[in-house]
PDB file of C-alpha atoms and ligand atoms in Angstrom:
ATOM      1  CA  UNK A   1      46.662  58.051  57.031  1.00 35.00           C
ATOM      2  CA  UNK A   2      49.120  60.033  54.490  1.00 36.00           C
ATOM      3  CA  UNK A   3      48.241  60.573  51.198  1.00 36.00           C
ATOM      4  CA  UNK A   4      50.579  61.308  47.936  1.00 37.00           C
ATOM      5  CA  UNK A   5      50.437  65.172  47.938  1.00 39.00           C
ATOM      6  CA  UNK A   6      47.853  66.193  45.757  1.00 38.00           C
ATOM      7  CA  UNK A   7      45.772  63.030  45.398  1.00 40.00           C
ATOM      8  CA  UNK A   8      44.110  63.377  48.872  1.00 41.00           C
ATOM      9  CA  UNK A   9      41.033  64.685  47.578  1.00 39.00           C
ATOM     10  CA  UNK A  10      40.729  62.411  44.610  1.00 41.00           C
ATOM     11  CA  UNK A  11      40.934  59.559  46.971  1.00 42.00           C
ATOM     12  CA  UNK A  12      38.606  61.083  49.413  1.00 40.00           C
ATOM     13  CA  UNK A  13      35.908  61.632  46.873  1.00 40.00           C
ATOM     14  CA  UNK A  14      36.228  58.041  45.306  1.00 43.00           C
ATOM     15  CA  UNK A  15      35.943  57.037  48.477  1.00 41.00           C
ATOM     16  CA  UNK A  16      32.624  58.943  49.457  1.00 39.00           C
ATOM     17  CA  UNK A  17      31.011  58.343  45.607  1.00 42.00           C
ATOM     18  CA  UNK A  18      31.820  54.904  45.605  1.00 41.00           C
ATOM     19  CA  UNK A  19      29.291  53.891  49.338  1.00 42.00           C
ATOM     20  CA  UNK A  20      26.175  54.632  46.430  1.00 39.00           C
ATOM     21  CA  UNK A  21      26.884  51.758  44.602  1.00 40.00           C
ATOM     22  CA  UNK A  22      26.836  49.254  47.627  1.00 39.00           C
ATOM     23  CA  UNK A  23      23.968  46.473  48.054  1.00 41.00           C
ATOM     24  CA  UNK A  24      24.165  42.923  49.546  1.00 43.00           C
ATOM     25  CA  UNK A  25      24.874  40.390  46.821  1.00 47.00           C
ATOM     26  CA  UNK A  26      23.151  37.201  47.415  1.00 46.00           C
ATOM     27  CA  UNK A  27      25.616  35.506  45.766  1.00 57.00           C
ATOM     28  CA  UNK A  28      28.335  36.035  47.835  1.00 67.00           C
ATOM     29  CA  UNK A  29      29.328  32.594  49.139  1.00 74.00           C
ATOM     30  CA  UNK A  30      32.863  31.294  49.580  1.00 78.00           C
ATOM     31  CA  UNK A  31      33.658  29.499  46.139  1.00 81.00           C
ATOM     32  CA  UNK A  32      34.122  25.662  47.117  1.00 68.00           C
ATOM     33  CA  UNK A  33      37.405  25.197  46.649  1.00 66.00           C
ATOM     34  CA  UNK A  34      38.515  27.752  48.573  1.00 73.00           C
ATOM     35  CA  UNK A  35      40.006  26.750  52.087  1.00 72.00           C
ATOM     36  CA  UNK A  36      40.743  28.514  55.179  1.00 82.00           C
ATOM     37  CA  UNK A  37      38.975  31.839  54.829  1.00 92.00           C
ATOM     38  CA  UNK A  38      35.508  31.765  56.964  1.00 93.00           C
ATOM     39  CA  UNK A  39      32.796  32.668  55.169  1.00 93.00           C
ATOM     40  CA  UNK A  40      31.731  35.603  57.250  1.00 94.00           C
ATOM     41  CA  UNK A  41      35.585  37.446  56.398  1.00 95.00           C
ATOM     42  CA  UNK A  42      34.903  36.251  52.710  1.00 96.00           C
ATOM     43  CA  UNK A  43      31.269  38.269  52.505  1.00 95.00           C
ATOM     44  CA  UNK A  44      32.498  41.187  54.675  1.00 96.00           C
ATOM     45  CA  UNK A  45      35.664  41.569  52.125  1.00 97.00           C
ATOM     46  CA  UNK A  46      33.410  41.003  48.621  1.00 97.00           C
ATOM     47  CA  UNK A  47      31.155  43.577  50.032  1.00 97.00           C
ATOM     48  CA  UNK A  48      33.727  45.977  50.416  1.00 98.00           C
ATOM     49  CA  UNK A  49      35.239  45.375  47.207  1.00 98.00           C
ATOM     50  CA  UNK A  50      31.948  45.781  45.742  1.00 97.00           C
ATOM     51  CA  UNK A  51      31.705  48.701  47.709  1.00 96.00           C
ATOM     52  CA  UNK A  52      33.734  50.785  44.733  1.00 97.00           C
ATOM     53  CA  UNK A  53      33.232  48.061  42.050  1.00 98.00           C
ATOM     54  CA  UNK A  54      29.693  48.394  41.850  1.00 97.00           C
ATOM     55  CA  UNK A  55      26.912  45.530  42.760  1.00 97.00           C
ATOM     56  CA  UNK A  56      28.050  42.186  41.201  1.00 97.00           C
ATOM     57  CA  UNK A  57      31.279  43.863  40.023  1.00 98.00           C
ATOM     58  CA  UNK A  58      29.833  45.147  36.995  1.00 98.00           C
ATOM     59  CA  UNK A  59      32.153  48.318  37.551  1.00 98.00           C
ATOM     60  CA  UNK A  60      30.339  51.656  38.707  1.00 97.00           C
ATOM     61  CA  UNK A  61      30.880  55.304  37.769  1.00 95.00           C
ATOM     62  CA  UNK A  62      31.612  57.986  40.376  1.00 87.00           C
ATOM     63  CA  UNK A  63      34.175  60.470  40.297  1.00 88.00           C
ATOM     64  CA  UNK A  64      36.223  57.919  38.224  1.00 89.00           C
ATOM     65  CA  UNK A  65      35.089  54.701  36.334  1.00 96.00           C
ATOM     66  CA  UNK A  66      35.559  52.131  38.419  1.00 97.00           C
ATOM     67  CA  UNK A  67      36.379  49.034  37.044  1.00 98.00           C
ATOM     68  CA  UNK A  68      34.278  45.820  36.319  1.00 98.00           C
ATOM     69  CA  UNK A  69      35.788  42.873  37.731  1.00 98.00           C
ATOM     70  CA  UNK A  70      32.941  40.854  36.898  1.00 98.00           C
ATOM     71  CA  UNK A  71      34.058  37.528  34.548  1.00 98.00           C
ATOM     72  CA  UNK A  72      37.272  38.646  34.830  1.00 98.00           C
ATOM     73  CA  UNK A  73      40.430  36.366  34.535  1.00 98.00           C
ATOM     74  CA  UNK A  74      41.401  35.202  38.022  1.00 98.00           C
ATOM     75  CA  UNK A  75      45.323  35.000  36.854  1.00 98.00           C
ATOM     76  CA  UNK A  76      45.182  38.516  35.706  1.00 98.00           C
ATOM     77  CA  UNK A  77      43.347  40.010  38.911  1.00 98.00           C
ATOM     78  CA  UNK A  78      46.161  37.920  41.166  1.00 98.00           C
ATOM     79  CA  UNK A  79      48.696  40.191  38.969  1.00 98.00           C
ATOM     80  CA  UNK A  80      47.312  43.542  39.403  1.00 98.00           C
ATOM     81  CA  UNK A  81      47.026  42.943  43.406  1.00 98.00           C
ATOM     82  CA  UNK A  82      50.821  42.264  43.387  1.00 98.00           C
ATOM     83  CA  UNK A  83      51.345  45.212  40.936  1.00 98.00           C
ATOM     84  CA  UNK A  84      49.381  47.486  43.505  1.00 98.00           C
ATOM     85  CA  UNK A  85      51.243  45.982  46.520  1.00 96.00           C
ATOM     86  CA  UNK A  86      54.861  46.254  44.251  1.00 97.00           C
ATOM     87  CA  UNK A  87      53.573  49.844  43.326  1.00 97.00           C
ATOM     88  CA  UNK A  88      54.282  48.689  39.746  1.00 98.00           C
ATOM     89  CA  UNK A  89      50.686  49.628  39.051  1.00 98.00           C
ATOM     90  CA  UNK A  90      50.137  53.258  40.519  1.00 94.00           C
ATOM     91  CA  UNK A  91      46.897  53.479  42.148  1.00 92.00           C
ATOM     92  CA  UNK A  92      46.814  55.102  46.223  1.00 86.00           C
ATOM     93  CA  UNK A  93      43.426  53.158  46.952  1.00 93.00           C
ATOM     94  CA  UNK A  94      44.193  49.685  45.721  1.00 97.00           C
ATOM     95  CA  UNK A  95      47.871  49.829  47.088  1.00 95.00           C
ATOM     96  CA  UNK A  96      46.228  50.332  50.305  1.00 96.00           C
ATOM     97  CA  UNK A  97      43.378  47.196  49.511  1.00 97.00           C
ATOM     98  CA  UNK A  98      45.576  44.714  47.932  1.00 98.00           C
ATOM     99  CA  UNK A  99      48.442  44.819  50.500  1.00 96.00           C
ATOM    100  CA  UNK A 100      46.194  43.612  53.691  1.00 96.00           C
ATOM    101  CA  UNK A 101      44.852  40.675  51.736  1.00 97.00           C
ATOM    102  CA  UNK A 102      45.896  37.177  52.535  1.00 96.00           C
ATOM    103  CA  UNK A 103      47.199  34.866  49.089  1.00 95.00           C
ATOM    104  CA  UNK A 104      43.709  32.873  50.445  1.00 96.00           C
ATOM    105  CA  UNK A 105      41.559  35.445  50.359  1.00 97.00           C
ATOM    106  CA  UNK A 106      43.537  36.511  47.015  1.00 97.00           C
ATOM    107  CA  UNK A 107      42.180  33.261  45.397  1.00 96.00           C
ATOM    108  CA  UNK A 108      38.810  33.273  46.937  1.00 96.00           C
ATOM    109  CA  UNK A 109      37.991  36.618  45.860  1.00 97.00           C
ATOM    110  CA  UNK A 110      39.317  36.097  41.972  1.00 97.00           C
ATOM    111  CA  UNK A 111      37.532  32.861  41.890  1.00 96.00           C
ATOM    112  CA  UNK A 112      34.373  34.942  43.218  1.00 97.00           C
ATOM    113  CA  UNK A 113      34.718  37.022  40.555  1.00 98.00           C
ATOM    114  CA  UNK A 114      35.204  35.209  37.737  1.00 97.00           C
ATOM    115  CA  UNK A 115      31.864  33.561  38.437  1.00 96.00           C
ATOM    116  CA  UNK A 116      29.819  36.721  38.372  1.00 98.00           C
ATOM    117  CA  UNK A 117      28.240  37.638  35.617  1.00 98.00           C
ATOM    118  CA  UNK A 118      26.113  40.852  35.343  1.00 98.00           C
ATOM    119  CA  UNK A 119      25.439  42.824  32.032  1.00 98.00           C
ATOM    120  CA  UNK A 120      27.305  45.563  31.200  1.00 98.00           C
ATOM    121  CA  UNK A 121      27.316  48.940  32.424  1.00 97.00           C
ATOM    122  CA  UNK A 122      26.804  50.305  29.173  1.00 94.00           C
ATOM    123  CA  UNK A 123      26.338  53.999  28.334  1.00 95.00           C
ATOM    124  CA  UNK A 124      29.502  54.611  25.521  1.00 98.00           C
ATOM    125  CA  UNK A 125      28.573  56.133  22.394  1.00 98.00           C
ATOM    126  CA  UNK A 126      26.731  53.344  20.319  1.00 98.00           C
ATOM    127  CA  UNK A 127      28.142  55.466  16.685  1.00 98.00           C
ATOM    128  CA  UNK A 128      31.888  55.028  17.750  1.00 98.00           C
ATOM    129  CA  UNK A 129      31.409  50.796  18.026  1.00 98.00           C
ATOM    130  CA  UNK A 130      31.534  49.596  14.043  1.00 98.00           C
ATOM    131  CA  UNK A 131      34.486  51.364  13.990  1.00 98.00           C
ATOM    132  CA  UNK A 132      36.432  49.596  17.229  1.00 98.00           C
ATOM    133  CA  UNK A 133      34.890  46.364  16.666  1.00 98.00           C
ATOM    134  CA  UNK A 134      37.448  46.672  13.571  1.00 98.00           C
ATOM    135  CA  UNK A 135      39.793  48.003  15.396  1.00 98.00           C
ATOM    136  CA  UNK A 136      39.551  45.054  17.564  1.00 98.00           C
ATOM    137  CA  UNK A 137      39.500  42.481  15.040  1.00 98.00           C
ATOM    138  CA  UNK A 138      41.481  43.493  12.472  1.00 98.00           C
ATOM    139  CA  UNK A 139      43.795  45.647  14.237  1.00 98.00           C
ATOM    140  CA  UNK A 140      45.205  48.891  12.253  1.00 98.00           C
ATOM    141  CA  UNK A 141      47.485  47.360   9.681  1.00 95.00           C
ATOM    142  CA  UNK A 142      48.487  50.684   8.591  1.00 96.00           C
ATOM    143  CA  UNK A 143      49.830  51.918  12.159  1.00 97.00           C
ATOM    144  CA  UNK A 144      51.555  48.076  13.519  1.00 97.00           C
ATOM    145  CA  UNK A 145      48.528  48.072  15.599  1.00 98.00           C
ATOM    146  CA  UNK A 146      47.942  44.179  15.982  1.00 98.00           C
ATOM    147  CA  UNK A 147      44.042  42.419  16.734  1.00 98.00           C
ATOM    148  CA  UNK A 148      43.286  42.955  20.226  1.00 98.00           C
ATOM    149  CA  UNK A 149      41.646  39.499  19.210  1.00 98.00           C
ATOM    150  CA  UNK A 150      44.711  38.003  19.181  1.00 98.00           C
ATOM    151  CA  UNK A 151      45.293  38.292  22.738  1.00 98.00           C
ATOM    152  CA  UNK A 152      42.228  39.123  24.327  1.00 98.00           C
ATOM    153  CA  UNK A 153      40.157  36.171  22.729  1.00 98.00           C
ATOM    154  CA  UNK A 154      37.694  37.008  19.859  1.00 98.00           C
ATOM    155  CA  UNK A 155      34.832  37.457  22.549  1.00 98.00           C
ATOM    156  CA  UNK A 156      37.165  39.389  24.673  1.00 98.00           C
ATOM    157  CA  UNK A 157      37.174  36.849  27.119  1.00 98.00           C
ATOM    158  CA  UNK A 158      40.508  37.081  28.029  1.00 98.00           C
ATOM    159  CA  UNK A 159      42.426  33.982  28.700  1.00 98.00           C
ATOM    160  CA  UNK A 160      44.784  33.841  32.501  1.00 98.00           C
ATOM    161  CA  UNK A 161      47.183  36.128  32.205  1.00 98.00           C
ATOM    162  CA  UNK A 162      44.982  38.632  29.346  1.00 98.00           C
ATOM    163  CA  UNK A 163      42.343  40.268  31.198  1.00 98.00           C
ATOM    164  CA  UNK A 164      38.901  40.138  29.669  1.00 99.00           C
ATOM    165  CA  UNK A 165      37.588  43.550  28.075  1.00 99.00           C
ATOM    166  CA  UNK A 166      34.178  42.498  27.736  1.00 98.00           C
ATOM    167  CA  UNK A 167      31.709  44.860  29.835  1.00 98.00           C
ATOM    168  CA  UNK A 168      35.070  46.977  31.381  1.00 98.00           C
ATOM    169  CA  UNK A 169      33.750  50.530  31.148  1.00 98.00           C
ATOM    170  CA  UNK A 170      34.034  53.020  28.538  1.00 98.00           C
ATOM    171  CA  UNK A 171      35.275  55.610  30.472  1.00 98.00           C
ATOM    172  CA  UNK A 172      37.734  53.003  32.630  1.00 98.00           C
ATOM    173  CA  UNK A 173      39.167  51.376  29.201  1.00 98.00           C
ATOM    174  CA  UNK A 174      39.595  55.089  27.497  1.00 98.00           C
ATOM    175  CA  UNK A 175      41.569  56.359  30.942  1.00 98.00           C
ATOM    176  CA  UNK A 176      43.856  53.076  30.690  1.00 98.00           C
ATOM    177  CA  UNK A 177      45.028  52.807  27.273  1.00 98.00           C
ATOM    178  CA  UNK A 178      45.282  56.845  27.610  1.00 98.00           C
ATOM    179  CA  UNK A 179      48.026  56.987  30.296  1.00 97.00           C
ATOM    180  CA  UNK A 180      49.391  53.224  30.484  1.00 98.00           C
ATOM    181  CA  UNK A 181      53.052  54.318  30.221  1.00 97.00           C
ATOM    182  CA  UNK A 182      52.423  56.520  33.713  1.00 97.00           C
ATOM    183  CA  UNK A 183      50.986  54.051  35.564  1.00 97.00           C
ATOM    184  CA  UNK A 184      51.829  50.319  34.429  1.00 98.00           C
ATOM    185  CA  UNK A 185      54.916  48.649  35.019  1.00 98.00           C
ATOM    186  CA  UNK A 186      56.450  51.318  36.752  1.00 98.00           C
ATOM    187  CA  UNK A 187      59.581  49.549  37.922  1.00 97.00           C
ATOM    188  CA  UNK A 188      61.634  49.178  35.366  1.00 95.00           C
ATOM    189  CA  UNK A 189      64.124  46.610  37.483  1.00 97.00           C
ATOM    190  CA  UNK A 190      60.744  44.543  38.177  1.00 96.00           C
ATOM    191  CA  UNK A 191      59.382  44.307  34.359  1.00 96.00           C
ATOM    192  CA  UNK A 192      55.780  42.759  33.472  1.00 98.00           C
ATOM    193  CA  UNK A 193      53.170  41.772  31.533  1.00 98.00           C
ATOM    194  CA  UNK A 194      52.343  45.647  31.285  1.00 98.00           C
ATOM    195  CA  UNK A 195      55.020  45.998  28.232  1.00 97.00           C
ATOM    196  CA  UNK A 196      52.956  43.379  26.128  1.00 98.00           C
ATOM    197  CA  UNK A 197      50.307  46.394  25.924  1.00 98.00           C
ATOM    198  CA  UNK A 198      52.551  49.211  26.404  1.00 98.00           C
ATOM    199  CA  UNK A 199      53.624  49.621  22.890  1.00 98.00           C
ATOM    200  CA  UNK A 200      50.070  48.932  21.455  1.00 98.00           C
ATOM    201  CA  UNK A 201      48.681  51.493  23.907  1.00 98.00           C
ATOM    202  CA  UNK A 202      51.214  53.968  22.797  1.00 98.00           C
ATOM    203  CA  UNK A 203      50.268  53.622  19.086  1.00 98.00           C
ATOM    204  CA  UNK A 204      46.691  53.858  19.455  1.00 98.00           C
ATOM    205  CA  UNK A 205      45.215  57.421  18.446  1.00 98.00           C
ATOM    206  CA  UNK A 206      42.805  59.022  21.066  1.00 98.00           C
ATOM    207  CA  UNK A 207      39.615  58.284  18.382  1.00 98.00           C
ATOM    208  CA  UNK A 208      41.008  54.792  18.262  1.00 98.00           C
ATOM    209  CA  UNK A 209      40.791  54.317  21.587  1.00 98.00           C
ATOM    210  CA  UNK A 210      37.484  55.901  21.924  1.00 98.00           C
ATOM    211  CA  UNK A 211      36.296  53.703  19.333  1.00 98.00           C
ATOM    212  CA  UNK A 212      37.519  50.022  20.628  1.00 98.00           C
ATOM    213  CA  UNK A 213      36.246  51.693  24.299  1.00 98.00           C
ATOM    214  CA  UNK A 214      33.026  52.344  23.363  1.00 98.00           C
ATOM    215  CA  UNK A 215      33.043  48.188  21.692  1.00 98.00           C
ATOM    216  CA  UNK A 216      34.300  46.435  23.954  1.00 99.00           C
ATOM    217  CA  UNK A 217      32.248  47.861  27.113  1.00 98.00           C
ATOM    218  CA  UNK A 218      29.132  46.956  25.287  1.00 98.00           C
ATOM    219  CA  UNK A 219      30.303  43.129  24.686  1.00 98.00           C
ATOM    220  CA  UNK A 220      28.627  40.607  27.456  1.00 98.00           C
TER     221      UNK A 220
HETATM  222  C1  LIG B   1      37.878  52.629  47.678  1.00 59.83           C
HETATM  223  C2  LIG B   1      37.596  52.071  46.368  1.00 59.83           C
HETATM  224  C3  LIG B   1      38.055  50.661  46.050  1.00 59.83           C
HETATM  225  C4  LIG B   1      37.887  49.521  46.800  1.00 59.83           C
HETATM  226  C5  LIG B   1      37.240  49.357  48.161  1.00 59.83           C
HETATM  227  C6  LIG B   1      38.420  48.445  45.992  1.00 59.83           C
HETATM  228  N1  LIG B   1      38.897  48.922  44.798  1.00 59.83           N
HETATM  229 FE1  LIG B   1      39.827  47.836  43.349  1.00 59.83          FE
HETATM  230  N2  LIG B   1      40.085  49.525  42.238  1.00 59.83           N
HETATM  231  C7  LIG B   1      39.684  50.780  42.613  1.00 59.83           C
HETATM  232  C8  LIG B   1      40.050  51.730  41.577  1.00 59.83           C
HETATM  233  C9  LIG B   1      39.799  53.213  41.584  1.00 59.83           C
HETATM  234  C10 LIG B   1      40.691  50.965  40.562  1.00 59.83           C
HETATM  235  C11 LIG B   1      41.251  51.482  39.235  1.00 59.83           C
HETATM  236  C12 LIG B   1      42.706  51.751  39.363  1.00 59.83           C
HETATM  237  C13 LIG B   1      43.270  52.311  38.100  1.00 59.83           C
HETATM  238  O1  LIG B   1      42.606  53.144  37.481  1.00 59.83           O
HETATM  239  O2  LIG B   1      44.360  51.906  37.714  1.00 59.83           O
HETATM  240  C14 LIG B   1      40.700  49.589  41.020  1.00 59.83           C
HETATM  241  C15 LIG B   1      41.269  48.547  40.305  1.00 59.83           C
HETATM  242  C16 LIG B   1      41.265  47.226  40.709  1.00 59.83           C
HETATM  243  C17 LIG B   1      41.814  46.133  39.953  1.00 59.83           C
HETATM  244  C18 LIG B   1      42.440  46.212  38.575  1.00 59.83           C
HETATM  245  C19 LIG B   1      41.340  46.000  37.561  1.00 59.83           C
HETATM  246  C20 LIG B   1      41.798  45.958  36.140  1.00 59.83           C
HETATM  247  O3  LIG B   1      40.913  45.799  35.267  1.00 59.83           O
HETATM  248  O4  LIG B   1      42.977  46.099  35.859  1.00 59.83           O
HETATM  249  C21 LIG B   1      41.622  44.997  40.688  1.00 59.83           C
HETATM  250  C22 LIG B   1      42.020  43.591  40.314  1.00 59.83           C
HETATM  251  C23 LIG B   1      40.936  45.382  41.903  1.00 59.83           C
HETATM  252  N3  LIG B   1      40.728  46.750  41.881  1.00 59.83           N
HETATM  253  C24 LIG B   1      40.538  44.499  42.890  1.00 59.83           C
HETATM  254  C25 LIG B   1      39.889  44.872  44.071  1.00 59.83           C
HETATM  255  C26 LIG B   1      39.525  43.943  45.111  1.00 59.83           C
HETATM  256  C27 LIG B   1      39.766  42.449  45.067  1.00 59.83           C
HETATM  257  C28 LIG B   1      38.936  44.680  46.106  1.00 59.83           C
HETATM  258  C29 LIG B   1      38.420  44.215  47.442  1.00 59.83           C
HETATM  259  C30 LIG B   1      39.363  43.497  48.276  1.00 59.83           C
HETATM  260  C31 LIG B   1      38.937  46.076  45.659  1.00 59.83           C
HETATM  261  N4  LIG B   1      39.512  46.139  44.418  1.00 59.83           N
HETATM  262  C32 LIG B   1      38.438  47.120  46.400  1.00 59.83           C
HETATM  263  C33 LIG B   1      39.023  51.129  43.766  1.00 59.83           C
HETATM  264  C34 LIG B   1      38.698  50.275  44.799  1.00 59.83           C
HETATM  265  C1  LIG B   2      50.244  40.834  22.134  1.00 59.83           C
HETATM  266  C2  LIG B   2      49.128  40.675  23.024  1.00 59.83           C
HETATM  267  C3  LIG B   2      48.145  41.830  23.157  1.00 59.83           C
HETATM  268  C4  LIG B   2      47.481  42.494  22.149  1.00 59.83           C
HETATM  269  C5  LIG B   2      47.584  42.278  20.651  1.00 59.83           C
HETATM  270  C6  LIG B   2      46.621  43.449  22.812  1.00 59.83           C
HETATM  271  N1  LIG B   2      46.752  43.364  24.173  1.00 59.83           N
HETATM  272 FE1  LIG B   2      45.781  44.486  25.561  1.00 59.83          FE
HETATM  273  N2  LIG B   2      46.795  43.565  27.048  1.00 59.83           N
HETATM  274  C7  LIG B   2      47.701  42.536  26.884  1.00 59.83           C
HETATM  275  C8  LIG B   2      48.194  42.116  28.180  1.00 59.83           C
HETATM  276  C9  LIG B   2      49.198  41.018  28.453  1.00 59.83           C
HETATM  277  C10 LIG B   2      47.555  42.917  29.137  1.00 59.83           C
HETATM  278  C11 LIG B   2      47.732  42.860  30.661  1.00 59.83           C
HETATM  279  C12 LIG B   2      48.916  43.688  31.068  1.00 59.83           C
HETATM  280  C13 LIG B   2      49.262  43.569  32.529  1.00 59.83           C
HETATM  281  O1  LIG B   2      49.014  42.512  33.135  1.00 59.83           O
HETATM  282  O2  LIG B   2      49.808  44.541  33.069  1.00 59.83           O
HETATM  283  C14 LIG B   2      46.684  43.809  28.398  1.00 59.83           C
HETATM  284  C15 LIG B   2      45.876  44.782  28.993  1.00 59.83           C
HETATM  285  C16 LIG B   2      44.991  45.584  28.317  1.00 59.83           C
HETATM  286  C17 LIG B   2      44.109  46.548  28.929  1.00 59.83           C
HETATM  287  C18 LIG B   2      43.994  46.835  30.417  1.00 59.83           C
HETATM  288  C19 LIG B   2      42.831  46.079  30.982  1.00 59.83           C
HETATM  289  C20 LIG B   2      42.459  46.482  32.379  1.00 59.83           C
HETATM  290  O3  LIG B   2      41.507  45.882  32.895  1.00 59.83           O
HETATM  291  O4  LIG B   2      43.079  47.385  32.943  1.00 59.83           O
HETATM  292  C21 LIG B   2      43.386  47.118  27.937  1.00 59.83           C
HETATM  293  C22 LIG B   2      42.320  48.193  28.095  1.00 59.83           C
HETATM  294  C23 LIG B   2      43.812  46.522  26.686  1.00 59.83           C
HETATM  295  N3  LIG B   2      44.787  45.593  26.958  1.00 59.83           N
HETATM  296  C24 LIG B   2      43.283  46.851  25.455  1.00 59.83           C
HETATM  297  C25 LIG B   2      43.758  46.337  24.238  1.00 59.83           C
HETATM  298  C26 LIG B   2      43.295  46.785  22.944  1.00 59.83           C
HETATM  299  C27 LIG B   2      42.204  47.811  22.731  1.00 59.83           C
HETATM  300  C28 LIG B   2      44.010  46.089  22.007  1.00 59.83           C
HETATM  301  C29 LIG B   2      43.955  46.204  20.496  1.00 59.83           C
HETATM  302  C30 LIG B   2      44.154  47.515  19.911  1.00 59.83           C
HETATM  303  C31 LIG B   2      44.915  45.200  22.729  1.00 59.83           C
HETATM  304  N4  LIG B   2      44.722  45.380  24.080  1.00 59.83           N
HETATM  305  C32 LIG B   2      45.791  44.340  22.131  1.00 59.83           C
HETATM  306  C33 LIG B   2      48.086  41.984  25.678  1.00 59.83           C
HETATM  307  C34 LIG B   2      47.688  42.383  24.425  1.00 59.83           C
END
């Protein structure tokens, strides 16, 4: 296996952290409609996403936050596979994931998810929320900053292709919006969805982003 110079022992580490947060998950069954992917492959492949993502997807904290996939929007998780798979998203580990996974087990696995439905993780700083709950709502007139509201649903629900925020991580949501221009929608021949959020991520101060963070993780 060859890794990007430099990253090896990031990977490595996520990759040793993320074994604590593994359990069976007794709910774990192939959703109904999916056809043509056996149960047992179904189970063995949740399990190993859960492996990182925490029990029930609810996202886990190791080295890195790890996101929640947990009630999220099966449209949007079909998008980021390809994005890993393009390398339009910039991630080592889920380039490696997403590009051995059938378009079957694609569907089962987002339908899987969407169904879950643990609490949140919680854990961000409960002073910074009044703050980017108005953020989130109101937006920042001042600084072109739009609602997140307006696309992410006012119980950030997301809706197909805009992801759900509700119950993603602090420290995952913080990372993202930090460094979006270095790791979304990195071919600029191949453009996506990632330049909806680009320019609102690029406008968004480091205590604004702490603030709508530390919301939206602890929204169920
Ligand atoms: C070895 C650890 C690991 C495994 C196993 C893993 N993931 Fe991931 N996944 C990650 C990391 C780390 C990220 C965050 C990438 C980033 O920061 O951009 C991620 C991100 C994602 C995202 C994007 C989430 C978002 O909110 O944008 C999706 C979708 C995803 N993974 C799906 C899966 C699926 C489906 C599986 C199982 C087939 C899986 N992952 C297995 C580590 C893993
Ligand atoms: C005009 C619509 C729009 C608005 C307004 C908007 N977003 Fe987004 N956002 C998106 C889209 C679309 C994506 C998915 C991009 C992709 O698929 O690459 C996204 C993705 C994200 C992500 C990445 C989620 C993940 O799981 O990796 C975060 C975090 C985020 N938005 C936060 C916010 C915040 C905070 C605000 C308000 C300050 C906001 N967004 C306002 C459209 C919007």
């Amino acid at each position: 296996m060859k890794f990007v110079k430099g990253l090896a022992p990031a990977v490595l580490l996520a990759a040793i952290f993320c074994t604590g947060a593994y359990a069976e998950d007794s709910k774990t069954n192939v959703p109904a409609h999916s056809v043509g992917v056996p149960t047992n492959e179904f189970k063995a492949k949740a399990g190993y996403c859960e492996t990182c993502h925490g029990l029930s997807a609810r996202g886990f904290i190791g080295t890195n936050p790890m996101p929640r996939l947990a009630g999220q929007q099966p449209d949007y998780i079909k998008n980021q596979l390809q994005a890993f798979i393009d390398r339009r998203r910039l991630n080592p580990v889920m380039g490696n994931v997403a590009h051995v996974l059938s378009p079957a087990m694609v569907d089962a696995l987002a339908a899987h998810f969407k169904d879950l439905d643990p609490p949140p993780y919680g854990g961000a700083p409960k002073e910074l929320m009044s703050e980017g709950k108005k953020i989130y709502h109101e937006g920042v007139p001042g600084a072109e900053i739009p609602a997140c509201e307006s696309c992410h649903g006012a119980d950030a629900h997301g809706l197909d292709q805009f992801p759900r925020l509700a119950g993603q991580l602090d420290g995952y949501v913080i990372a993202k919006l930090a460094h979006w221009s270095k790791e979304r929608g990195q071919d600029p021949k191949n453009p996506d969805n990632s330049e909806i959020m680009g320019p609102i991520a690029e406008k968004l101060s480091k205590e604004q982003i702490a603030a709508v963070a530390a919301y939206v993780s602890d929204l169920k």
